[in-house]
Coordinates of C-alpha atoms in Angstrom, one line a residue:
M503 CA 0.0 0.0 0.0
G504 CA 2.8 2.3 0.9
Y505 CA 4.3 1.7 -2.5
L506 CA 1.1 2.7 -4.4
Q507 CA 0.5 5.9 -2.4
H508 CA 4.0 6.9 -3.0
H509 CA 3.6 6.3 -6.8
L510 CA 0.2 8.1 -6.8
Q511 CA 1.8 11.1 -5.1
E512 CA 4.7 11.2 -7.7
L513 CA 2.3 11.1 -10.6
T514 CA 0.3 13.8 -9.0
E515 CA 3.4 15.9 -8.7
R516 CA 4.4 15.4 -12.3
Q517 CA 0.8 16.2 -13.5
N518 CA 0.9 19.5 -11.7
A519 CA 4.5 20.3 -12.9
L520 CA 3.2 19.7 -16.4
E521 CA 0.2 21.8 -15.9
H522 CA 2.3 24.8 -14.6
T523 CA 4.5 24.5 -17.6
I524 CA 1.6 24.4 -20.0
N525 CA 0.0 27.4 -18.2
A526 CA 3.2 29.4 -18.5
T527 CA 3.7 28.9 -22.1
L528 CA 0.0 29.6 -22.8
A529 CA 0.6 33.0 -21.0
G530 CA 3.8 33.8 -22.9
L531 CA 1.7 33.0 -26.0
M532 CA -1.1 35.3 -24.9
A533 CA 1.3 38.3 -24.3
Q534 CA 2.9 38.0 -27.7
L535 CA -0.5 37.9 -29.2
Q536 CA -1.6 41.0 -27.5
Q537 CA 1.7 42.8 -28.6
L538 CA 0.8 41.8 -32.2
T539 CA -2.6 43.1 -31.9
Q540 CA -1.6 46.5 -30.7
L541 CA 1.0 46.9 -33.4
I542 CA -1.8 45.9 -36.0
T543 CA -4.5 48.2 -34.7
T544 CA -2.2 51.2 -33.9
P545 CA -2.3 53.6 -36.8
V546 CA 1.2 54.2 -38.6
P547 CA 1.9 57.9 -38.6
T548 CA 2.1 59.4 -42.2
V549 CA 5.5 60.7 -43.0
A550 CA 5.2 63.8 -45.2
L551 CA 7.4 63.3 -48.4
P552 CA 9.3 66.3 -49.7
P553 CA 7.7 67.7 -52.7
I554 CA 8.7 66.7 -56.2
P555 CA 10.4 69.4 -57.9
P556 CA 8.9 70.4 -61.3
S557 CA 10.6 68.8 -64.3
P558 CA 12.3 71.5 -66.6
P559 CA 10.5 72.4 -69.7
P560 CA 11.7 70.4 -72.8
V561 CA 14.7 71.9 -74.5
S562 CA 13.3 72.9 -78.2
P563 CA 15.8 71.5 -80.9
P564 CA 17.6 74.3 -83.1
P565 CA 15.7 75.1 -86.1
P566 CA 16.9 73.1 -89.2
V567 CA 19.3 75.2 -91.5
P568 CA 17.7 75.6 -95.0
A569 CA 19.3 73.3 -97.5
A570 CA 20.1 76.2 -99.8
L571 CA 21.6 78.3 -97.1
S572 CA 23.8 75.3 -96.0
K573 CA 24.8 74.7 -99.5
Q574 CA 25.9 78.4 -100.0
Q575 CA 28.1 78.3 -96.8
T576 CA 29.9 75.2 -97.8
R577 CA 30.5 75.8 -101.4
P578 CA 33.6 77.5 -102.7
K579 CA 33.5 80.8 -104.5
L580 CA 33.2 80.5 -108.1
S581 CA 35.0 82.7 -110.5
S582 CA 33.6 83.2 -114.2
S583 CA 35.8 83.2 -117.4
P584 CA 36.8 86.7 -118.7
D585 CA 35.1 88.6 -121.4
F586 CA 34.5 86.8 -124.8
S587 CA 35.3 88.7 -128.1
G588 CA 34.1 85.9 -130.5
E589 CA 37.5 84.4 -131.6
R590 CA 36.7 80.9 -133.0
S591 CA 39.8 79.6 -131.5
S592 CA 38.5 80.3 -127.9
G593 CA 35.0 79.7 -128.5
R594 CA 35.1 76.0 -127.1
A595 CA 37.0 76.9 -123.9
F596 CA 34.6 79.7 -123.4
L597 CA 31.3 77.5 -123.7
N598 CA 33.0 74.9 -121.7
S599 CA 33.8 77.3 -118.9
Y600 CA 30.2 78.9 -118.8
T601 CA 28.5 75.5 -119.1
L602 CA 30.5 74.2 -116.1
Y603 CA 29.6 77.4 -114.0
L604 CA 25.9 77.0 -114.7
R605 CA 26.0 73.4 -113.5
L606 CA 28.0 74.4 -110.3
A607 CA 25.6 77.1 -109.4
P608 CA 22.1 76.1 -110.7
E609 CA 20.2 77.8 -107.8
Q610 CA 21.3 81.3 -109.2
F611 CA 19.1 80.8 -112.2
T612 CA 15.6 80.1 -112.5
C613 CA 15.1 79.6 -116.4
D614 CA 17.1 79.1 -119.4
E615 CA 16.4 82.7 -120.3
E616 CA 18.3 84.2 -117.4
K617 CA 21.2 81.8 -118.3
I618 CA 21.4 83.1 -121.6
F619 CA 21.2 86.7 -120.8
W620 CA 23.7 86.3 -117.9
T621 CA 26.0 84.8 -120.6
L622 CA 25.5 87.5 -123.1
T623 CA 26.7 90.0 -120.6
F624 CA 30.3 89.0 -121.3
F625 CA 30.0 89.4 -125.1
K626 CA 31.4 92.9 -125.1
D627 CA 33.8 92.9 -128.1
G628 CA 34.5 92.0 -131.5
R629 CA 32.1 89.5 -133.4
A630 CA 30.5 88.5 -130.0
A631 CA 29.4 91.8 -129.1
K632 CA 27.8 92.2 -132.8
W633 CA 26.0 88.9 -132.4
S634 CA 24.6 89.7 -129.2
K635 CA 23.5 92.9 -130.5
N636 CA 21.8 91.3 -133.4
L637 CA 20.0 89.1 -131.0
F638 CA 18.3 91.9 -129.1
H639 CA 17.6 93.8 -132.6
Q640 CA 15.5 90.8 -133.4
E641 CA 13.6 90.9 -130.0
V642 CA 12.8 94.5 -130.7
D643 CA 11.2 93.6 -134.2
T644 CA 9.4 90.6 -133.3
G645 CA 8.7 91.1 -129.7
I646 CA 10.1 87.8 -128.8
F647 CA 13.9 87.0 -128.0
P648 CA 15.2 84.7 -130.9
I649 CA 16.7 82.1 -128.5
Q650 CA 14.4 80.5 -126.1
S651 CA 16.3 77.5 -124.6
W652 CA 20.0 77.1 -123.5
V653 CA 20.3 73.9 -125.9
D654 CA 19.5 76.3 -128.8
F655 CA 21.9 78.9 -127.5
E656 CA 24.6 76.3 -127.2
Q657 CA 23.9 75.1 -130.8
Q658 CA 24.0 78.7 -132.3
F659 CA 27.0 79.5 -130.4
R660 CA 28.9 76.4 -131.9
S661 CA 27.9 77.5 -135.4
Q662 CA 29.0 81.0 -134.9
F663 CA 32.3 80.7 -132.5
F664 CA 33.6 77.2 -132.9
P665 CA 36.2 76.7 -135.7
V666 CA 34.7 76.0 -139.1
N667 CA 36.6 72.7 -139.7
A668 CA 38.3 71.7 -136.5
E669 CA 39.2 68.4 -137.9
A670 CA 40.8 69.7 -141.0
D671 CA 42.5 72.5 -139.0
A672 CA 44.0 69.9 -136.6
I673 CA 45.2 67.5 -139.4
N674 CA 47.1 70.5 -141.1
T675 CA 48.6 71.5 -137.9
L676 CA 49.8 67.9 -136.9
E677 CA 51.4 67.9 -140.5
G678 CA 53.3 70.8 -140.0
S679 CA 55.8 72.1 -137.3
S680 CA 53.5 74.7 -135.4
Y681 CA 52.6 72.2 -132.9
Y682 CA 56.2 71.2 -131.8
Q683 CA 57.2 71.6 -128.2
G684 CA 59.4 74.6 -128.5
N685 CA 59.9 76.5 -125.0
R686 CA 57.0 74.7 -123.3
T687 CA 57.2 71.9 -120.8
V688 CA 56.5 68.4 -121.6
D689 CA 53.2 68.6 -119.8
D690 CA 51.9 71.6 -121.7
Y691 CA 52.9 70.0 -125.0
L692 CA 51.3 66.6 -124.1
D693 CA 48.1 68.5 -123.2
S694 CA 48.0 70.4 -126.5
F695 CA 49.0 67.4 -128.6
L696 CA 46.3 65.2 -127.1
I697 CA 43.7 68.1 -128.1
L698 CA 45.0 68.2 -131.7
A699 CA 45.0 64.4 -132.0
S700 CA 41.4 64.2 -130.8
D701 CA 40.2 67.0 -133.0
A702 CA 42.0 65.2 -136.0
G703 CA 40.4 62.0 -135.2
Y704 CA 43.8 60.0 -135.1
T705 CA 43.5 56.9 -133.2
D706 CA 46.3 54.7 -134.6
P707 CA 48.8 54.3 -131.7
W708 CA 51.8 54.1 -134.0
T709 CA 51.0 57.2 -135.7
L710 CA 50.5 59.2 -132.3
V711 CA 53.7 57.9 -131.0
V712 CA 55.6 58.9 -134.2
K713 CA 54.0 62.5 -134.3
F714 CA 54.6 63.1 -130.6
R715 CA 58.0 62.3 -130.5
R716 CA 58.9 64.2 -133.6
G717 CA 57.6 67.3 -132.0
L718 CA 59.8 66.9 -128.9
K719 CA 63.0 68.9 -128.2
L720 CA 65.9 67.1 -129.7
N721 CA 67.5 66.7 -126.0
V722 CA 64.3 65.3 -124.8
Q723 CA 64.3 62.8 -128.0
S724 CA 67.7 61.8 -127.2
Q725 CA 66.8 61.0 -123.5
I726 CA 64.0 58.8 -124.7
A727 CA 66.0 57.1 -127.1
T728 CA 68.6 56.0 -124.6
M729 CA 65.8 55.0 -121.9
P730 CA 65.8 51.0 -121.2
F731 CA 62.5 49.4 -122.2
G732 CA 61.1 46.2 -121.0

């Protein structure tokens, strides 16, 4: 009997200790739950944010530079040829020069009539001045300027101021000695020789070489003769 009583007492003590531990744990959990409840129900103070500064106004892009103005700023200054007196020997060079100018500065002319009148301002002497004067006389008589397009102007200019027979003149020159180098440099002589050969219609390589070497200075011919080939 004494053993059973002792065992029952021991079990009762263990049960009481276990209940005490459970109660203490529950009390701790209840305290944590109350703290969490207070945190949830307590309103969070509102923090005033600094005002956002206004964004700067958009920067407008610079206005585009007009194409015509930009082209004029980057274009080198053009110079026109001197006055034309009507010599047939210089007619081709004059027309080439002014045609090139018109192509490089097309924005300066709005129509063919302006191109023609501008070119005629350089016809101040000789046959050229007489031809220009006659054109304006025709305009007075008919009320219409006789040349209406630049193509027509070029055709009439060629008939009036180009050599009458450039091929025959070039052939005659190459058959003589006036085309020889003389005091000119080899480069200058070569340039003039190529123009004559083109006007004469010479295409045979042997003929061109023979005539070119014949026109060179004697000392230059000698240097060429002693040069090694191959």
